[in-house]
């Protein structure tokens, strides 16, 4: 764990990175640290760096409008 300030940003509830499992400050469902740019992200639905739509998983890619996106406020997939 570090003393670095965690800046959480809303994201898909299925987006994950390894710090979410080792640092309680990162373990917030539907939010990722917007300052992280060196940690590989993966989709919890596929357990891969690609989402179910075969597009990259990451904070910039996993956003409203994507067919598989689910927000913490409304966990249903985006309308197609």
XYZ file of C-alpha atoms in Angstrom, residues 12 17 21 30 32 35 39 43 52 55 67-68 72 76 79-80:
16
model
C -18.052 0.127 -15.268
C -7.118 -4.104 -11.780
C -7.563 -6.832 -4.454
C -17.794 0.910 -9.989
C -11.208 3.236 -10.539
C -4.404 8.549 -12.035
C -1.627 -1.134 -14.175
C -13.021 -7.123 -17.491
C -17.506 -9.189 -24.013
C -12.976 -4.136 -27.249
C -23.125 -2.198 -24.794
C -21.615 -4.065 -21.823
C -22.712 1.350 -9.899
C -28.117 -3.062 -15.938
C -29.269 0.008 -24.040
C -28.059 -1.152 -27.441
